[in-house]
Short mmCIF file of C-alpha atoms in Angstrom, two decimals:
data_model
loop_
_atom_site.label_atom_id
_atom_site.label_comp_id
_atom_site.label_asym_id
_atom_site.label_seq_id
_atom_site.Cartn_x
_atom_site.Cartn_y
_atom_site.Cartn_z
CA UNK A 54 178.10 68.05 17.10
CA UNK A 55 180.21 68.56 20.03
CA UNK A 56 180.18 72.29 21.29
CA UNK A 57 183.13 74.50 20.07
CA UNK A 58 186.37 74.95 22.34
CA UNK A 59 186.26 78.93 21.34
CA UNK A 60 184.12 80.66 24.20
CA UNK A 61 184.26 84.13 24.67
CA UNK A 62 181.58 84.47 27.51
CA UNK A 63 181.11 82.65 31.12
CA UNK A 64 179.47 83.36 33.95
CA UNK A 65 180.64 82.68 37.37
CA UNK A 66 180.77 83.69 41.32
CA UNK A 67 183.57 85.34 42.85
CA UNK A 68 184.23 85.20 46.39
CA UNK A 69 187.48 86.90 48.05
CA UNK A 70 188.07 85.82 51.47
CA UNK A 71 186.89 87.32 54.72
CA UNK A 72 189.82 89.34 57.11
CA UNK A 73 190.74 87.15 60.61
CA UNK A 74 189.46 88.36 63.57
CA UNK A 75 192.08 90.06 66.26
CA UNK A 76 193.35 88.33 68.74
CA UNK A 77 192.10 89.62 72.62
CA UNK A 78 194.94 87.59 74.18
CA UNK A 79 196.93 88.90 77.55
CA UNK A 80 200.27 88.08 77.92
CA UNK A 81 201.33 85.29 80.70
CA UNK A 82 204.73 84.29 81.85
CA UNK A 83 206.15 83.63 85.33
CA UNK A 84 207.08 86.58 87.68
CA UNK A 85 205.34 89.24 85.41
CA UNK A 86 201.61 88.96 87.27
CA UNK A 87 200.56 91.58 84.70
CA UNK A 88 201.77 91.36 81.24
CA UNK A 89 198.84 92.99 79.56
CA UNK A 90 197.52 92.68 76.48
CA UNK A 91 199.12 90.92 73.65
CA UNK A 92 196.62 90.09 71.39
CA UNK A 93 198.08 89.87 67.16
CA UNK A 94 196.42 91.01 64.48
CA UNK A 95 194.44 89.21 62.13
CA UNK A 96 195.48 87.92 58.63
CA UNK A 97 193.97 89.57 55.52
CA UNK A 98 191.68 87.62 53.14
CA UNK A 99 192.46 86.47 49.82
CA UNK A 100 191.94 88.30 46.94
CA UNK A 101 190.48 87.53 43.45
CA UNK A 102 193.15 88.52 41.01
CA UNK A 103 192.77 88.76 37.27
CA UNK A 104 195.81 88.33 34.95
CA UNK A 105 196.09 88.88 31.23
CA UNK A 106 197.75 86.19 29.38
CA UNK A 107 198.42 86.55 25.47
CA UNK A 108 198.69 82.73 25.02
CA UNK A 109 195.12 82.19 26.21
CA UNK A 110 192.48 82.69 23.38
CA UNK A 111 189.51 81.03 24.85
CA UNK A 112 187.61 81.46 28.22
CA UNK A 113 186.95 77.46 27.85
CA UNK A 114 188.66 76.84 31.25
CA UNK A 115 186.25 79.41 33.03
CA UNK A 116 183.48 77.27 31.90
CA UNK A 117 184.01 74.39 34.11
CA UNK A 118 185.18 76.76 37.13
CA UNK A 119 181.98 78.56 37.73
CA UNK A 120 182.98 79.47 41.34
CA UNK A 121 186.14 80.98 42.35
CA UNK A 122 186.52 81.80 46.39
CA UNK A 123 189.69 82.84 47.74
CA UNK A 124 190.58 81.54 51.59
CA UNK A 125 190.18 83.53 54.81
CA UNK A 126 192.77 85.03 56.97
CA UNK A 127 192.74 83.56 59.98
CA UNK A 128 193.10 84.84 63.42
CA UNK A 129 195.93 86.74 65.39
CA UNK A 130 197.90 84.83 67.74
CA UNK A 131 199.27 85.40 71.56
CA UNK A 132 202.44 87.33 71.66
CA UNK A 133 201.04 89.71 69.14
CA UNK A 134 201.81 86.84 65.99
CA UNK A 135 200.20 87.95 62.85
CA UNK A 136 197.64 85.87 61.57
CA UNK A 137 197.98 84.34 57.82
CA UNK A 138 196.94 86.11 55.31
CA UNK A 139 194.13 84.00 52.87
CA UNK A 140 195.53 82.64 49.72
CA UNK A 141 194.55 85.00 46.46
CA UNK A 142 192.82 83.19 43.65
CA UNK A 143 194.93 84.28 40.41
CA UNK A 144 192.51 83.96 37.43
CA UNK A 145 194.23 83.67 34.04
CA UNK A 146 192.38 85.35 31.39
CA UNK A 147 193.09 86.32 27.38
CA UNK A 148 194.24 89.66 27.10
CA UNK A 149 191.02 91.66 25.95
CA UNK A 150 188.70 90.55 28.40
CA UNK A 151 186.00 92.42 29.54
CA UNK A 152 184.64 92.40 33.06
CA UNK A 153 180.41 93.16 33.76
CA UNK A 154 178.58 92.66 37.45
CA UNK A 155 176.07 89.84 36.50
CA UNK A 156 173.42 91.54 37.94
CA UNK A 157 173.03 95.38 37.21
CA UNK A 158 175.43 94.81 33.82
CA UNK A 159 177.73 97.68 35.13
CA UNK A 160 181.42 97.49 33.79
CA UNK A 161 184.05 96.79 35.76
CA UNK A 162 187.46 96.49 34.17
CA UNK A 163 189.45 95.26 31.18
CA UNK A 164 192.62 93.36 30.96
CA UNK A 165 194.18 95.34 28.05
CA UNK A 166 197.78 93.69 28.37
CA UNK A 167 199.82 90.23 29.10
CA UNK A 168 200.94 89.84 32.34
CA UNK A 169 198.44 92.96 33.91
CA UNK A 170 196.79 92.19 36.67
CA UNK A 171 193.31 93.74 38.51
CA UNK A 172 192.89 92.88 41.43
CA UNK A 173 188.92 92.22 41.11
CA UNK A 174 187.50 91.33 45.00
CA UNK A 175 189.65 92.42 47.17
CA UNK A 176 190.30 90.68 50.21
CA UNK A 177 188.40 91.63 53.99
CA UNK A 178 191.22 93.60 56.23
CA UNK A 179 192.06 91.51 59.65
CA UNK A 180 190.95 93.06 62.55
CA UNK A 181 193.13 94.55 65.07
CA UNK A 182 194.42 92.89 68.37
CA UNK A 183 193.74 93.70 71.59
CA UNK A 184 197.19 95.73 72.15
CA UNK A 185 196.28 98.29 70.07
CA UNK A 186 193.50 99.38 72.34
CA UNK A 187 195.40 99.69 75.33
CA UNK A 188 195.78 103.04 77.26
CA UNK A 189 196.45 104.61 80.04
CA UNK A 190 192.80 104.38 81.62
CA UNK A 191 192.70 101.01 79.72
CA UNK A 192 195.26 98.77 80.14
CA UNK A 193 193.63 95.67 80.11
CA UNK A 194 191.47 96.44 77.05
CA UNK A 195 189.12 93.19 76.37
CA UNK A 196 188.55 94.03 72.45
CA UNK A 197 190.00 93.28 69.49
CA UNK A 198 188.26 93.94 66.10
CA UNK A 199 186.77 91.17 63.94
CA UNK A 200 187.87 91.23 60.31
CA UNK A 201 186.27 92.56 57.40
CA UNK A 202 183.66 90.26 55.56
CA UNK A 203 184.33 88.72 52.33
CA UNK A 204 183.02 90.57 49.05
CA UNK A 205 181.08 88.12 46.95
CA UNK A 206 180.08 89.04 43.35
CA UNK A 207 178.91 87.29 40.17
CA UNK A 208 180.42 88.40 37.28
CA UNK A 209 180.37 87.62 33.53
CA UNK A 210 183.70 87.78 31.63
CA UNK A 211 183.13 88.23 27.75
CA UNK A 212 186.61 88.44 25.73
CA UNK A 213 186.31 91.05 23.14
CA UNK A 214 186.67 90.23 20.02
CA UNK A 215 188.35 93.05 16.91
CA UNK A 216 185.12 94.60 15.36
CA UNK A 217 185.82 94.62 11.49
CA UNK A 218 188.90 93.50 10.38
CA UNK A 219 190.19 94.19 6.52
CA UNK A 220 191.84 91.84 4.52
CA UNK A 221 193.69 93.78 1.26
CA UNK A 222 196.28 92.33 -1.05
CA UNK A 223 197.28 91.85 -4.65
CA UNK A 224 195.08 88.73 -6.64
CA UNK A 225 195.96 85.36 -5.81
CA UNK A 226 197.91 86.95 -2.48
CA UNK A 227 196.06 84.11 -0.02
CA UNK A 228 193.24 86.40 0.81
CA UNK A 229 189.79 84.16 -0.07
CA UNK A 230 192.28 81.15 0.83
CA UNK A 231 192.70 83.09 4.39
CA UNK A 232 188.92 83.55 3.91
CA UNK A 233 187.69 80.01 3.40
CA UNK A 234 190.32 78.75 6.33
CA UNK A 235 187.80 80.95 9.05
CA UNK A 236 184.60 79.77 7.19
CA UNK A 237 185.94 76.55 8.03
CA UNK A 238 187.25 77.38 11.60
CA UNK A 239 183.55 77.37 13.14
CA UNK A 240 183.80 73.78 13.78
CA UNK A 241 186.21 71.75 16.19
CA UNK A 242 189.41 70.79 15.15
CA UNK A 243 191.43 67.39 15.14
CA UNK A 244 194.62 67.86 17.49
CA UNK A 245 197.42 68.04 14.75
CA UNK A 246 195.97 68.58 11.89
CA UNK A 247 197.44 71.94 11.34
CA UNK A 248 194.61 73.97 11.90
CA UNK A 249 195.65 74.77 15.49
CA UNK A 250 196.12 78.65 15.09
CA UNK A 251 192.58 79.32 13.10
CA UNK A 252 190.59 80.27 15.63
CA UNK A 253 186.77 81.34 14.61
CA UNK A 254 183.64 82.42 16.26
CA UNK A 255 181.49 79.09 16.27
CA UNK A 256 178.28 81.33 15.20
CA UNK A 257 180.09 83.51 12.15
CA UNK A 258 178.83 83.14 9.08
CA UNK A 259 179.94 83.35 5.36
CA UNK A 260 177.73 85.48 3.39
CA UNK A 261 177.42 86.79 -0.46
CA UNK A 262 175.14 87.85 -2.84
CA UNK A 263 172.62 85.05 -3.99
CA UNK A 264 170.49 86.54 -7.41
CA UNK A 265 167.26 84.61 -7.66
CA UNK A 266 166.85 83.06 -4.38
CA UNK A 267 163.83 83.12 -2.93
CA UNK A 268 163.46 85.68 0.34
CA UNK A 269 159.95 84.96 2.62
CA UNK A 270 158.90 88.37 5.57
CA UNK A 271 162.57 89.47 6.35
CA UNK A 272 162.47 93.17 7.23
CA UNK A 273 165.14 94.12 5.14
CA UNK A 274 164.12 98.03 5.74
CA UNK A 275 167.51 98.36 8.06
CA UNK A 276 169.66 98.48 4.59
CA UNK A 277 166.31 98.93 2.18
CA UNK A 278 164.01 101.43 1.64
CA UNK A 279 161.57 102.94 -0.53
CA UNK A 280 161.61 100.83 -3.41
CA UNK A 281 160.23 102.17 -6.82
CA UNK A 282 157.50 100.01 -6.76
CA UNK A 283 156.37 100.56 -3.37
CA UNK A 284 157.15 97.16 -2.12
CA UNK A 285 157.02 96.39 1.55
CA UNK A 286 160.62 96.32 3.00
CA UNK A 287 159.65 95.77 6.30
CA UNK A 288 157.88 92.01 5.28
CA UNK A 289 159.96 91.86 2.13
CA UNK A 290 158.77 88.76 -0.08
CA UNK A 291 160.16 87.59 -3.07
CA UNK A 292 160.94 84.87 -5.46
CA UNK A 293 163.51 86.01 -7.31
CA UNK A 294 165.58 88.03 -5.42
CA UNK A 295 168.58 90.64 -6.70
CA UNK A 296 172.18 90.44 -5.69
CA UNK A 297 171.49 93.62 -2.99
CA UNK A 298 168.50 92.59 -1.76
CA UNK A 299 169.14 89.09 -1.50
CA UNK A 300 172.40 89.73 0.72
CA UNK A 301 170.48 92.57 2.70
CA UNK A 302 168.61 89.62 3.74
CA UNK A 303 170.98 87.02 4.38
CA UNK A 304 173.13 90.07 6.73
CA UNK A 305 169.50 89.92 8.56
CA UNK A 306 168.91 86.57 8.67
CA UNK A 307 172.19 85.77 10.25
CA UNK A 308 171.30 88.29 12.71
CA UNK A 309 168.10 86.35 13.45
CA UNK A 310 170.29 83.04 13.56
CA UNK A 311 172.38 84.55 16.22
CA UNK A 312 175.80 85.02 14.28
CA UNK A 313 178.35 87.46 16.28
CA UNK A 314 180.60 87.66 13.18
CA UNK A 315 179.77 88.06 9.43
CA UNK A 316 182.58 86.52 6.76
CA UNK A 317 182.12 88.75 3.26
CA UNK A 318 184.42 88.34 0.03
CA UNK A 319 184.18 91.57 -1.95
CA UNK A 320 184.35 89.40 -5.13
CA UNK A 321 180.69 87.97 -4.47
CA UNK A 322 178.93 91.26 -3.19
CA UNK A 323 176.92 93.21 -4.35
CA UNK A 324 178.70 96.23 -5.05
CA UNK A 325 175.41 98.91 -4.68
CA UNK A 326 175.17 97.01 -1.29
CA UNK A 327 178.78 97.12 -0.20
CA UNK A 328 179.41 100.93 -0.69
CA UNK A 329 177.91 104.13 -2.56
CA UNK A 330 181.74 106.22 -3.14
CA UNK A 331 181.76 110.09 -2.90
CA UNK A 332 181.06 110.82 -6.28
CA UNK A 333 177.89 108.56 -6.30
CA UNK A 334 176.39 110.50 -3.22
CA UNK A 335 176.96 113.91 -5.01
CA UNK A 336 175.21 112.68 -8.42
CA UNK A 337 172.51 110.64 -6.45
CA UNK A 338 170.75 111.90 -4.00
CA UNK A 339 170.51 110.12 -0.77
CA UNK A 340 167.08 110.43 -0.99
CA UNK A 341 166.51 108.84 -4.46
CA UNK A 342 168.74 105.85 -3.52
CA UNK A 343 166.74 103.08 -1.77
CA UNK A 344 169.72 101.40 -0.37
CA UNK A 345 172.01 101.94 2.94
CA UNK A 346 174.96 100.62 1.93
CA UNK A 347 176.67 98.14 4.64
CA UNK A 348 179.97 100.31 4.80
CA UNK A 349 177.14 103.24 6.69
CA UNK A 350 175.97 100.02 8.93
CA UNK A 351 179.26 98.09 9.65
CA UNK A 352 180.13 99.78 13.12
CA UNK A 353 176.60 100.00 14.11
CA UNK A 354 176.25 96.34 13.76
CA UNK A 355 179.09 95.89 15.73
CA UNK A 356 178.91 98.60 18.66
CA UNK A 357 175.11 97.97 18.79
CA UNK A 358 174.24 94.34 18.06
CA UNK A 359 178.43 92.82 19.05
CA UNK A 360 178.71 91.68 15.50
CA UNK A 361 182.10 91.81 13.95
CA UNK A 362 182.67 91.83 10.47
CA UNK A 363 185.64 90.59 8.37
CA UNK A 364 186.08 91.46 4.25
CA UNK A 365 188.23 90.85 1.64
CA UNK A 366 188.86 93.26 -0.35
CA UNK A 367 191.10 94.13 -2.97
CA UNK A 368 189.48 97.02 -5.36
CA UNK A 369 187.90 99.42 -2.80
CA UNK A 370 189.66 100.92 0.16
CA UNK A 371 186.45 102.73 1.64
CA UNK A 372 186.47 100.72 4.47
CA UNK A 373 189.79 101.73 5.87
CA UNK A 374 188.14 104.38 7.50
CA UNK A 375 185.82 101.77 10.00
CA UNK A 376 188.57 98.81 10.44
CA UNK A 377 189.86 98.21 13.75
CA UNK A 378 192.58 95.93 12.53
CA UNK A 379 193.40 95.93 8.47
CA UNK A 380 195.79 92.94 6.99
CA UNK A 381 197.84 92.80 3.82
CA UNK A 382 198.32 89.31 2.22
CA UNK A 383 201.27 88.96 0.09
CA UNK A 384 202.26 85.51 -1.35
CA UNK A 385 199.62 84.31 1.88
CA UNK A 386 201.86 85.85 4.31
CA UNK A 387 199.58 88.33 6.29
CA UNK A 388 201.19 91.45 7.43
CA UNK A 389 199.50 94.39 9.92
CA UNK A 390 199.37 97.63 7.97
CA UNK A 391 196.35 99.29 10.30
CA UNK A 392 198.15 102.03 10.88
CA UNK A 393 199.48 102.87 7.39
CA UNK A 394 196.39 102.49 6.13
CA UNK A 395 195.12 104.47 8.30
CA UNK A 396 197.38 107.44 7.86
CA UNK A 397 196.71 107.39 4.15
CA UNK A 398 192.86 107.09 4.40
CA UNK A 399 192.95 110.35 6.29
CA UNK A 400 193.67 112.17 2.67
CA UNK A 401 190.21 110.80 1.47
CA UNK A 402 186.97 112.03 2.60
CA UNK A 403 184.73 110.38 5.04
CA UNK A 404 182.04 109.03 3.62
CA UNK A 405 178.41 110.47 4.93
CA UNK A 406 176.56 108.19 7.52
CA UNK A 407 172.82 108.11 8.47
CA UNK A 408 172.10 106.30 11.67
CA UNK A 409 169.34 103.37 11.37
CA UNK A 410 166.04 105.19 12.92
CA UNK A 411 164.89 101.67 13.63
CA UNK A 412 166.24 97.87 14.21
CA UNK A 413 165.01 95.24 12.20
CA UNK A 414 162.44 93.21 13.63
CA UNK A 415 162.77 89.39 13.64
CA UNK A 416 159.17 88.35 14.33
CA UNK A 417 158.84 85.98 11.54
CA UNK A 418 155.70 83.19 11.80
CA UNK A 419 155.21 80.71 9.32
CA UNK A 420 152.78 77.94 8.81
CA UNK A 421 151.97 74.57 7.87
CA UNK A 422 151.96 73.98 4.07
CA UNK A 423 148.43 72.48 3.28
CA UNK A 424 149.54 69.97 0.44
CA UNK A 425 151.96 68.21 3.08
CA UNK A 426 149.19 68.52 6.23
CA UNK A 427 148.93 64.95 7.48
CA UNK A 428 151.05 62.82 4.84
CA UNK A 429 153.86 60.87 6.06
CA UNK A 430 155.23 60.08 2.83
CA UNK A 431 156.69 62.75 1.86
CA UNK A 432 159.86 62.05 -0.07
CA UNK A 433 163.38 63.69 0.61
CA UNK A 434 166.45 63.46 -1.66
CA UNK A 435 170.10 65.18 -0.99
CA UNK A 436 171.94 66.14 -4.01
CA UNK A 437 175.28 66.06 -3.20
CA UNK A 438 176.45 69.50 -1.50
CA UNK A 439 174.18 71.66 -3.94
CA UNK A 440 170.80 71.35 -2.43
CA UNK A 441 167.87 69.14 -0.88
CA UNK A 442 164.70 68.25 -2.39
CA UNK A 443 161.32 67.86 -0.45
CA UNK A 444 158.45 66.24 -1.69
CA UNK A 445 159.86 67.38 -5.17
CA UNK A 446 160.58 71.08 -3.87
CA UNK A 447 164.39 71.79 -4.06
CA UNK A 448 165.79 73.84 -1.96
CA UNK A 449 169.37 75.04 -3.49
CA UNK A 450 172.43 75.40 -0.73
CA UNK A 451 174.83 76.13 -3.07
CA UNK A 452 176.16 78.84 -1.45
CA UNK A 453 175.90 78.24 2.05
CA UNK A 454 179.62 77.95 1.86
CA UNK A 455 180.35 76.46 5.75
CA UNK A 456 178.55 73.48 5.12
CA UNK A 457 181.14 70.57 5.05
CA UNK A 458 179.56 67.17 4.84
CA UNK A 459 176.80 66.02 3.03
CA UNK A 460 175.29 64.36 5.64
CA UNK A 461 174.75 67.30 6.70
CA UNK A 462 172.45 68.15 4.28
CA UNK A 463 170.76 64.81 5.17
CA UNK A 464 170.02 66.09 8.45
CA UNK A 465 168.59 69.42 6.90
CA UNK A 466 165.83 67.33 4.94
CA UNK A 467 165.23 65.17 7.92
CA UNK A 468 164.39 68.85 9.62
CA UNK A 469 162.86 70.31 7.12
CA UNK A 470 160.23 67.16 7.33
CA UNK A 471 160.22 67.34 10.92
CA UNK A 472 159.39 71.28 10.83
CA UNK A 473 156.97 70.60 8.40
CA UNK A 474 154.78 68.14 10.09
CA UNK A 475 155.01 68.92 13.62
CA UNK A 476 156.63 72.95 14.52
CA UNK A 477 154.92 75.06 11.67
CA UNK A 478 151.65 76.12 13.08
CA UNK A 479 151.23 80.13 12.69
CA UNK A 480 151.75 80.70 16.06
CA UNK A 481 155.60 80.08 16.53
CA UNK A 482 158.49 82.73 15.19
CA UNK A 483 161.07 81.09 13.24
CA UNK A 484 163.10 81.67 16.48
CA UNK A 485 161.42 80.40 18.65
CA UNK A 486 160.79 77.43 16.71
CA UNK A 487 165.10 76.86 16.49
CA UNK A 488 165.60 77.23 20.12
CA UNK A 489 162.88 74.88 21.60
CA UNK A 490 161.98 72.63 18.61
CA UNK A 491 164.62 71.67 16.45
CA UNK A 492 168.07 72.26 17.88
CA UNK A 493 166.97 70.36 21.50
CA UNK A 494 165.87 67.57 19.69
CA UNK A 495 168.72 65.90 18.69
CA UNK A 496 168.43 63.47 15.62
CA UNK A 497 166.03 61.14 17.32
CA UNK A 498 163.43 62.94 17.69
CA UNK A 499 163.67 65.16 14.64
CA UNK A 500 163.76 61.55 12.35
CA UNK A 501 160.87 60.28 14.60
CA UNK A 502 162.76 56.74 14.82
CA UNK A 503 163.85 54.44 17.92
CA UNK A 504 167.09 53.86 15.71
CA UNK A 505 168.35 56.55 13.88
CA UNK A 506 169.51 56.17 10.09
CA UNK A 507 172.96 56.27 9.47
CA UNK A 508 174.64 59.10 7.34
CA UNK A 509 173.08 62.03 9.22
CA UNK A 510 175.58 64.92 10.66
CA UNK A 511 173.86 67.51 12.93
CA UNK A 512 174.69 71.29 10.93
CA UNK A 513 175.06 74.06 12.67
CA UNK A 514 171.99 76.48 14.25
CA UNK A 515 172.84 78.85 11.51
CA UNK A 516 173.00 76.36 8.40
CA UNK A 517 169.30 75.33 10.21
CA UNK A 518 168.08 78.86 9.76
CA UNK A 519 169.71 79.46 5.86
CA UNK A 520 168.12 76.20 4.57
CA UNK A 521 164.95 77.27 5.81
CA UNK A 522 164.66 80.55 4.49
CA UNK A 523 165.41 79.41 1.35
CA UNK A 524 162.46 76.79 1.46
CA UNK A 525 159.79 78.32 -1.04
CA UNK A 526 157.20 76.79 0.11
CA UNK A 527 157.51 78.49 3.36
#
């Protein structure tokens, strides 16, 4: 699958341009034997310039310009002629990008608004010519300065993207339908099919409550803790999961996958897991309550791990208090109400937070299952969009909402197989496995075959990670 035109983080080199050296000419013309000096000064160098530009919402052309160097001045001239100054480099960026030295990962600007300019590298001063040197014990001076050196720097640019956004409105106002439009918008879309202007993260991922499904080692101890039967939270196993513990783990799974934006529908939360009210905290203790809800984790994941989160949500208003940006869908017209919303949240209280005392760990190892060790018959069926079976195991997808094609879910069996036989050896984490194993592979040599079947669409890294973590055989 080709890689998505949304980017919101490049690397490149920056060079502005050195200053021209002065000039250490003398003046000569007939019947003036001694003109003196006359040397010009030298042009400055170029700078690099960064512009905002509100009609940019990718850094995709900064991908394929990894080096940026601005020209030099060049050198005075006789007659005391000023040299040219370098041409500046004007890099066009979206408004909201951030700027970080590549090295130390010190910040070094923002462009907050269209048409602002920073001028990043700034250009070497020309040197001065000779002329300016002269006095009365030294008329004939035979200096002139050189220029100032160019500044080179490599720099990542990362455009920042809103950290939880609310979508409110009355029923059947367009909000899900806005919803399911950016659970759609993480793969590439077909010039004029009308999806131009839905622009999402390609790693964001759709998540809900799933009772029942089966949950293998995630620590799920960053939202759950102290269960009444003493269960481990930090390798939390089960086969028949709740509705908050089963999306405590799929929020921590998709931070294992790599997601950098979460997609939640209030409709198919779990409410214990979305938000404990006022009222609830005085009754219950926070003590006696096992869970963190996410509404006490929300800017934490975002300010800590860069993962933004956007909800629908049409009962509870709790989470005016986090939202950067907050939406109202009437008749699916989406208006901005942050700041009302805002101003009327401040007559509710603010609900009490406890910061995580630890980060969940993601050091998950699996290993081979024994009845499969060595057979290379193992049989694989697709079932439509709803699920896979392996060697007569099923593994249900029916709620991994962003996947779009049932070959697809082809290519999940064929991986599945593939993981089975060849990646799963007690050694590897689940990561690890992903990065070097699977998603490198390409479909050749995850199907093992000189000509690859027909009907297979590669998923995403993230639809690679759900369908194995809800493989009970695992």
């Amino acid at each position: 699958m080709a890689d998505s035109n949304f980017i919101d983080y490049v690397k490149i080199l920056c060079r502005s341009g050195k200053g021209g050296a002065g000039s250490r000419h003398y003046h000569r013309a007939k019947y003036i034997p001694k003109g003196g000096p006359d040397g010009g000064d030298g042009g400055r160098g170029g700078h690099i310039i960064l512009k905002g530009n509100r009609h940019l919402w990718t850094l995709l052309p900064l991908r394929y310009r990894r080096h940026i160097f601005a020209t030099n001045g060049e050198s005075g001239g006789a007659g005391r002629s000023h040299g040219k100054d370098g041409q500046d480099q004007i890099v066009e960026v979206p408004v909201g990008t951030a700027v970080f030295d590549a090295d130390s990962g010190e910040f070094l600007c923002e462009v907050t608004e269209d048409g602002q300019t920073i001028n990043l590298l700034r250009g070497g001063k020309g040197g001065l010519g000779n002329w300016h040197f002269a006095t009365s014990t030294n008329r004939a001076p035979r200096y002139a300065q050189p220029g100032q050196p160019a500044i080179e720097k490599a720099v990542v640019l990362e455009l920042k993207l809103l950290g939880d956004v609310g979508l409110v409105g009355f029923p059947n106002a367009g909000k899900s339908t806005l919803l399911k439009a950016l659970e759609l918008g993480v793969y590439d879309h077909i010039a004029g099919d009308g999806r131009e202007y839905v622009i999402t993260d390609g790693t964001a991922v759709k998540l809900r409550a799933e009772d029942g499904r089966s949950v293998k080692n995630v620590d799920i101890s960053y939202f759950i803790n102290n269960l009444p039967n003493g269960k481990d939270t930090v390798k939390f196993c089960t086969e028949d999961a709740s509705g908050s513990t089963s999306q405590a783990a799929n929020v921590i799974e998709a931070m294992e996958a790599g997601t950098k934006a979460l997609l939640i529908d209030e409709d198919t939360s779990a409410t214990n897991f979305m938000i404990r009210d006022e009222l609830m905290q005085r009754v219950v203790h926070r003590e006696l309550e096992p869970i963190t809800p996410y509404i006490e984790r929300v800017r934490e994941l975002y300010e800590n791990h860069g993962i933004s989160t956007v909800l629908v949500a049409g009962s509870s208003g709790s989470y005016f208090h986090k939202a950067d940006c907050i939406l109202q869908m009437n008749r699916y017209v989406p208006a901005d109400i942050t700041d009302f919303a805002k101003e009327e949240a401040k007559a509710f209280p603010v609900l009490e937070e406890m910061p995580a005392e630890v980060q969940p760990s993601f050091e998950r190892i699996f290993s081979q299952n024994r009845k499969l060790a060595g057979s290379d018959r193992i049989k694989m069926k697709t079932m439509g969009m709803d699920g896979i079976s392996i060697d007569r195991e099923t593994i249900d997808l029916r709620y991994l909402e962003q996947l779009a094609d049932p070959e697809q879910l082809s290519m999940l069996a064929q991986i599945v197989k593939y993981a089975e036989l060849n990646v799963l050896d007690g050694r590897k984490t689940l990561v690890h496995i992903l990065e070097t194993q699977l998603t490198q592979k390409g479909f050749g040599g995850v199907c093992g075959e000189r000509n690859v079947a027909s009907g297979l669409a590669m998923p995403r890294r993230q639809e690679i990670f759900a369908c194995l973590n809800r493989y009970r055989r695992l």
